Short mmCIF file of C-alpha atoms in Angstrom, two decimals:
data_model
loop_
_atom_site.label_atom_id
_atom_site.label_comp_id
_atom_site.label_asym_id
_atom_site.label_seq_id
_atom_site.Cartn_x
_atom_site.Cartn_y
_atom_site.Cartn_z
CA MET A 1 121.12 348.22 -118.81
CA VAL A 2 122.07 346.49 -122.11
CA LEU A 3 119.85 343.81 -123.34
CA SER A 4 121.08 341.53 -126.18
CA ARG A 5 119.34 341.02 -129.72
CA ARG A 6 119.08 337.69 -128.58
CA PHE A 7 117.14 338.47 -125.60
CA PHE A 8 114.44 340.19 -127.42
CA ILE A 9 114.55 337.46 -130.09
CA ASN A 10 113.69 334.86 -127.34
CA LEU A 11 111.00 337.43 -125.81
CA ALA A 12 109.11 337.77 -129.01
CA LEU A 13 109.02 333.54 -129.60
CA ALA A 14 108.07 333.50 -125.99
CA SER A 15 105.05 335.84 -126.89
CA LEU A 16 104.00 333.14 -129.58
CA ALA A 17 104.81 330.14 -127.55
CA TYR A 18 103.37 331.00 -124.38
CA GLY A 19 99.42 330.62 -125.36
CA SER A 20 99.86 327.15 -125.78
CA ALA A 21 103.07 326.23 -123.58
CA GLY A 22 101.43 328.18 -120.65
CA ALA A 23 98.73 325.86 -120.19
CA GLY A 24 101.28 322.75 -119.93
CA LEU A 25 103.54 324.66 -117.54
CA ALA A 26 100.40 325.12 -114.99
CA LEU A 27 100.26 321.66 -114.92
CA GLY A 28 104.06 320.72 -114.30
CA ARG A 29 105.61 319.86 -111.16
CA ALA A 30 109.26 319.59 -111.86
CA GLU A 31 111.22 321.58 -108.86
CA SER A 32 113.60 323.02 -111.57
CA VAL A 33 112.94 323.24 -115.04
CA ASP A 34 113.69 325.30 -118.49
CA GLY A 35 110.35 327.08 -118.14
CA GLN A 36 107.97 329.39 -120.19
CA ILE A 37 107.49 333.12 -118.88
CA ASP A 38 104.71 335.13 -119.73
CA PRO A 39 105.89 338.08 -121.84
CA SER A 40 103.88 340.84 -120.33
CA LEU A 41 104.88 340.00 -116.89
CA LEU A 42 108.62 339.83 -117.82
CA ARG A 43 108.37 343.08 -119.57
CA ARG A 44 106.90 344.65 -116.36
CA ALA A 45 109.37 343.23 -114.28
CA LEU A 46 112.16 344.55 -117.06
CA ASP A 47 110.56 347.93 -116.34
CA GLY A 48 110.76 347.46 -112.55
CA LEU A 49 114.53 347.19 -113.28
CA GLU A 50 114.82 350.37 -114.93
CA GLN A 51 112.37 352.36 -112.51
CA HIS A 52 114.67 351.12 -109.53
CA HIS A 53 117.98 351.22 -111.58
CA ASP A 54 119.65 353.08 -108.53
CA SER A 55 118.51 350.37 -106.06
CA ILE A 56 119.92 347.35 -108.12
CA SER A 57 123.65 346.76 -108.34
CA HIS A 58 123.37 343.73 -110.44
CA ARG A 59 121.41 343.10 -113.41
CA ASP A 60 122.54 339.89 -114.80
CA PHE A 61 119.90 337.73 -113.31
CA ILE A 62 116.28 338.77 -112.22
CA GLY A 63 114.22 336.70 -110.31
CA VAL A 64 110.38 336.63 -111.69
CA ALA A 65 107.34 334.96 -109.50
CA ASP A 66 103.98 334.71 -111.63
CA PHE A 67 101.46 334.38 -109.02
CA SER A 68 98.66 333.92 -111.81
CA LEU A 69 99.65 330.13 -111.74
CA PRO A 70 98.67 327.80 -109.16
CA SER A 71 101.27 326.78 -106.57
CA ARG A 72 101.82 323.25 -108.23
CA ALA A 73 103.17 325.14 -111.43
CA PRO A 74 107.05 325.90 -111.37
CA ARG A 75 106.36 329.91 -111.28
CA PHE A 76 109.60 331.30 -110.00
CA HIS A 77 111.58 332.25 -113.07
CA LEU A 78 115.38 332.96 -112.82
CA VAL A 79 115.88 334.70 -116.12
CA ASN A 80 119.44 335.57 -117.61
CA VAL A 81 119.06 338.98 -118.90
CA ALA A 82 121.96 338.47 -121.20
CA ASP A 83 120.41 336.01 -123.25
CA GLY A 84 116.68 335.76 -122.14
CA SER A 85 117.25 331.83 -120.77
CA VAL A 86 114.80 330.71 -117.95
CA ARG A 87 114.93 328.29 -115.25
CA SER A 88 112.01 327.68 -113.50
CA HIS A 89 111.16 326.65 -109.79
CA LEU A 90 108.21 325.93 -107.27
CA VAL A 91 107.59 328.54 -104.95
CA ALA A 92 104.81 328.93 -102.02
CA HIS A 93 102.61 331.98 -101.58
CA GLY A 94 101.49 333.25 -98.06
CA ARG A 95 98.64 331.82 -96.19
CA GLY A 96 96.82 334.97 -95.99
CA SER A 97 96.80 335.19 -99.95
CA ASP A 98 95.03 331.68 -99.89
CA PRO A 99 93.01 331.54 -96.87
CA ALA A 100 90.87 328.59 -98.05
CA HIS A 101 94.03 326.58 -99.20
CA THR A 102 92.92 326.07 -102.64
CA GLY A 103 96.57 326.25 -104.38
CA TRP A 104 96.01 329.80 -105.74
CA LEU A 105 96.76 333.33 -104.93
CA ASP A 106 93.68 334.95 -104.18
CA ARG A 107 95.16 338.34 -103.10
CA PHE A 108 98.01 340.31 -102.23
CA SER A 109 98.70 342.51 -99.05
CA ASN A 110 101.13 344.62 -97.79
CA GLU A 111 99.70 344.84 -94.05
CA PRO A 112 101.70 343.78 -91.18
CA HIS A 113 100.72 340.50 -89.80
CA SER A 114 98.32 339.41 -92.85
CA ASN A 115 100.56 336.45 -93.65
CA ALA A 116 100.12 337.31 -97.44
CA THR A 117 102.16 337.45 -100.23
CA SER A 118 103.10 341.01 -101.56
CA ALA A 119 103.48 342.35 -105.33
CA GLY A 120 106.14 344.55 -106.45
CA ALA A 121 109.52 344.68 -107.10
CA TYR A 122 112.12 343.41 -104.37
CA ARG A 123 115.84 343.96 -103.83
CA THR A 124 117.86 341.08 -102.55
CA GLY A 125 119.49 341.19 -99.37
CA SER A 126 122.04 339.61 -97.16
CA LEU A 127 122.07 335.92 -96.54
CA TYR A 128 121.86 334.67 -93.07
CA LEU A 129 121.13 331.49 -91.30
CA GLY A 130 117.78 331.71 -89.30
CA ALA A 131 114.84 329.81 -88.29
CA HIS A 132 114.23 328.08 -91.97
CA GLY A 133 117.69 327.65 -92.33
CA ARG A 134 119.86 329.79 -95.15
CA SER A 135 117.80 332.57 -95.96
CA MET A 136 118.07 335.78 -98.03
CA ARG A 137 116.45 338.99 -96.99
CA LEU A 138 114.26 341.19 -99.22
CA GLU A 139 113.61 345.00 -99.56
CA GLY A 140 110.37 346.02 -101.06
CA LEU A 141 110.95 348.97 -103.49
CA ASP A 142 106.93 349.49 -104.12
CA PRO A 143 104.38 350.99 -102.65
CA THR A 144 102.49 347.48 -102.66
CA ASN A 145 105.69 345.59 -100.65
CA SER A 146 107.27 348.42 -98.83
CA ASN A 147 106.73 346.69 -95.54
CA ALA A 148 108.81 343.79 -96.69
CA LEU A 149 111.96 344.28 -94.33
CA SER A 150 109.47 345.10 -91.13
CA ARG A 151 107.52 341.58 -92.16
CA ALA A 152 110.49 339.55 -92.11
CA ILE A 153 109.64 338.64 -96.25
CA VAL A 154 112.76 336.75 -97.05
CA VAL A 155 113.58 333.56 -99.53
CA HIS A 156 114.22 330.44 -97.58
CA GLY A 157 113.86 326.64 -98.28
CA ALA A 158 110.84 324.74 -96.96
CA TRP A 159 109.51 321.36 -96.62
CA TYR A 160 106.13 322.01 -97.87
CA VAL A 161 107.49 323.11 -101.30
CA ASN A 162 108.36 319.68 -103.56
CA ASP A 163 107.07 317.44 -105.54
CA GLU A 164 105.87 314.66 -103.06
CA MET A 165 103.68 317.72 -101.41
CA ILE A 166 102.07 318.45 -104.85
CA GLY A 167 101.54 314.40 -105.18
CA HIS A 168 100.05 314.28 -102.00
CA SER A 169 97.75 317.10 -102.15
CA GLY A 170 97.85 318.52 -105.56
CA MET A 171 99.55 321.87 -104.36
CA LEU A 172 102.19 323.18 -102.06
CA GLY A 173 101.85 324.44 -98.44
CA ARG A 174 101.67 328.14 -97.52
CA SER A 175 104.20 330.28 -96.14
CA GLN A 176 103.81 333.39 -94.08
CA GLY A 177 104.04 335.48 -97.10
CA CYS A 178 107.72 334.90 -98.00
CA PHE A 179 109.16 333.20 -100.88
CA ALA A 180 109.32 329.61 -100.08
CA VAL A 181 111.21 327.46 -102.22
CA ALA A 182 112.36 323.85 -102.33
CA ASP A 183 115.45 322.80 -100.31
CA SER A 184 116.56 321.42 -103.56
CA SER A 185 116.22 324.92 -105.58
CA LEU A 186 117.57 327.08 -102.81
CA PRO A 187 121.30 326.81 -103.87
CA GLU A 188 120.64 327.61 -107.70
CA ILE A 189 118.16 330.65 -106.36
CA MET A 190 120.69 332.00 -103.90
CA ALA A 191 123.67 331.82 -106.26
CA ARG A 192 121.90 333.64 -109.09
CA LEU A 193 119.99 336.12 -106.91
CA GLY A 194 122.64 337.05 -104.46
CA PRO A 195 122.45 340.38 -102.79
CA GLY A 196 121.69 343.44 -104.95
CA ARG A 197 119.55 341.85 -107.27
CA LEU A 198 115.82 342.32 -108.39
CA ILE A 199 112.89 340.00 -107.50
CA TYR A 200 109.28 340.83 -109.14
CA ALA A 201 106.12 339.24 -107.95
CA ASP A 202 102.74 339.86 -109.67
CA LYS A 203 99.95 338.13 -111.67
CA ALA A 204 100.19 338.24 -115.54
#
């Protein structure tokens, strides 16, 4: 994998800016914005890209989900690996990860029927039309998310992921462990993260 000098300059600048900008991001409600990404989490995602080199066919874009942020924040980051630019979207976590529905992810789980979000590196798979409309299959590449396929953890659009839901309750609804995004965000996410790319999910 070849990363440009500009990418590393942007990463260094992000390290300096994140301390102040991250607090503002946590209060943001835009479904799609040019966002700040935690540099340490980005480095872990890039380490995952290297570790799973043989499993990831395309390395132009990666997705990074920062579940240390509340669900009201645009915390699903589309990262252009060539230049380090970022586009950020809302994403829901699983109800099993937030049983009290506080809007914060409390725990990860890889267990079947847990309805929880799993941490780790995922490979994006085929697109299909399912119960939630247009969706994308995911394969877990780490021990922490190895059951993703059997648990039917996918990327899909959801009615409970949007600004209106945040305005009403201060948080998004919860999925059954899937990466549920706004219907308006789905086309861009699908276009950038088609089959054979990496999504990395964890807390910063």
